[in-house]
Amino acid sequence: MRVNKSLISGKYEKLYYTLSAILFEHDIEGINFEVNDDEYEPEVDTILPRLPDTETVEDVQLVIQQEFAKWFGEQRELEEFQLVAKDIWVAWHTYKTGMS
């Protein structure tokens, strides 16, 4: 599995693993088998760099929907990403405000 070393070794390291854990917990694609907690890291590789361009939780929701469509080849309903987007939005803003 390809991991973007620049994201995890730089300023985003803690956030990177937080987002991976959030995606793993929500497990939208049903690939959480309890032993593969890095399964969503490729998606984090493409979601995380787009977060600075988001201004609302809805923006994050759209980013996640778009990236999941690219990775999994299926366009899911936007509403399916509402809860995970809220959690990622909180993590992103916690990071940005230095509370991480």
Coordinates of C-alpha atoms in Angstrom, one line a residue:
M1 CA 0.0 0.0 0.0
R2 CA 1.4 3.4 -1.0
V3 CA 1.7 5.9 1.9
N4 CA 2.5 9.6 1.2
K5 CA 5.6 10.0 3.3
S6 CA 5.6 13.8 2.9
L7 CA 2.2 14.0 4.7
I8 CA 3.0 11.6 7.5
S9 CA 6.5 12.8 8.2
G10 CA 5.8 16.5 8.1
K11 CA 3.5 18.9 9.8
Y12 CA 0.4 16.8 9.1
E13 CA 1.6 13.6 10.8
K14 CA -0.8 13.4 13.7
L15 CA -3.7 14.7 11.5
Y16 CA -2.9 12.1 8.9
Y17 CA -3.3 9.2 11.3
T18 CA -6.4 10.9 12.9
L19 CA -8.1 11.1 9.5
S20 CA -7.1 7.5 8.7
A21 CA -8.7 6.4 12.0
I22 CA -11.9 8.4 11.3
L23 CA -12.3 6.8 7.9
F24 CA -11.6 3.3 9.3
E25 CA -14.1 3.9 12.1
H26 CA -16.9 5.0 9.8
D27 CA -15.9 2.3 7.2
I28 CA -18.1 3.5 4.4
E29 CA -16.7 0.9 2.0
G30 CA -17.0 -2.0 4.5
I31 CA -13.3 -2.9 4.5
N32 CA -12.7 -2.7 8.2
F33 CA -11.6 -6.2 9.3
E34 CA -10.3 -5.1 12.7
V35 CA -6.6 -5.9 11.7
N36 CA -6.1 -3.6 8.7
D37 CA -6.3 -0.1 10.3
D38 CA -4.2 1.4 7.6
E39 CA -6.8 0.4 4.9
Y40 CA -8.0 4.0 4.3
E41 CA -4.5 5.6 4.1
P42 CA -4.5 6.0 0.3
E43 CA -7.7 8.0 0.5
V44 CA -6.2 10.2 3.2
D45 CA -3.3 10.8 0.8
T46 CA -5.8 12.5 -1.5
I47 CA -8.3 14.0 1.0
L48 CA -5.8 15.7 3.3
P49 CA -4.1 17.9 0.7
R50 CA -7.6 19.2 -0.3
L51 CA -8.7 20.2 3.2
P52 CA -7.0 23.7 3.1
D53 CA -9.3 24.6 0.2
T54 CA -12.5 23.7 2.2
E55 CA -14.5 26.4 4.0
T56 CA -17.5 24.3 5.3
V57 CA -18.3 20.8 6.5
E58 CA -20.3 20.5 3.3
D59 CA -17.1 21.2 1.3
V60 CA -15.3 18.4 3.2
Q61 CA -18.3 16.1 2.5
L62 CA -18.0 16.8 -1.2
V63 CA -14.2 16.2 -1.2
I64 CA -14.7 12.9 0.5
Q65 CA -17.4 11.9 -1.9
Q66 CA -15.3 12.8 -4.9
E67 CA -12.2 11.0 -3.6
F68 CA -14.1 7.9 -2.7
A69 CA -15.6 7.8 -6.2
K70 CA -12.1 8.0 -7.7
W71 CA -10.8 5.3 -5.4
F72 CA -13.7 2.9 -5.4
G73 CA -15.3 3.6 -8.8
E74 CA -18.7 4.3 -7.5
Q75 CA -20.5 7.6 -7.0
R76 CA -22.3 7.3 -3.7
E77 CA -24.9 9.7 -2.4
L78 CA -23.5 12.8 -0.8
E79 CA -25.5 12.1 2.4
E80 CA -23.5 8.9 3.0
F81 CA -20.5 11.1 3.8
Q82 CA -22.2 13.5 6.2
L83 CA -21.1 11.9 9.5
V84 CA -17.5 11.2 8.4
A85 CA -17.3 14.7 7.0
K86 CA -18.3 16.2 10.4
D87 CA -15.6 14.2 12.2
I88 CA -13.0 15.2 9.6
W89 CA -14.1 18.8 9.8
V90 CA -13.6 18.8 13.6
A91 CA -10.2 17.1 13.3
W92 CA -9.1 19.6 10.6
H93 CA -10.2 22.7 12.6
T94 CA -8.6 21.3 15.8
Y95 CA -5.4 20.9 13.9
K96 CA -5.6 24.4 12.3
T97 CA -6.2 26.1 15.7
G98 CA -3.3 24.3 17.2
M99 CA -5.3 22.4 19.7
S100 CA -4.0 19.0 18.5

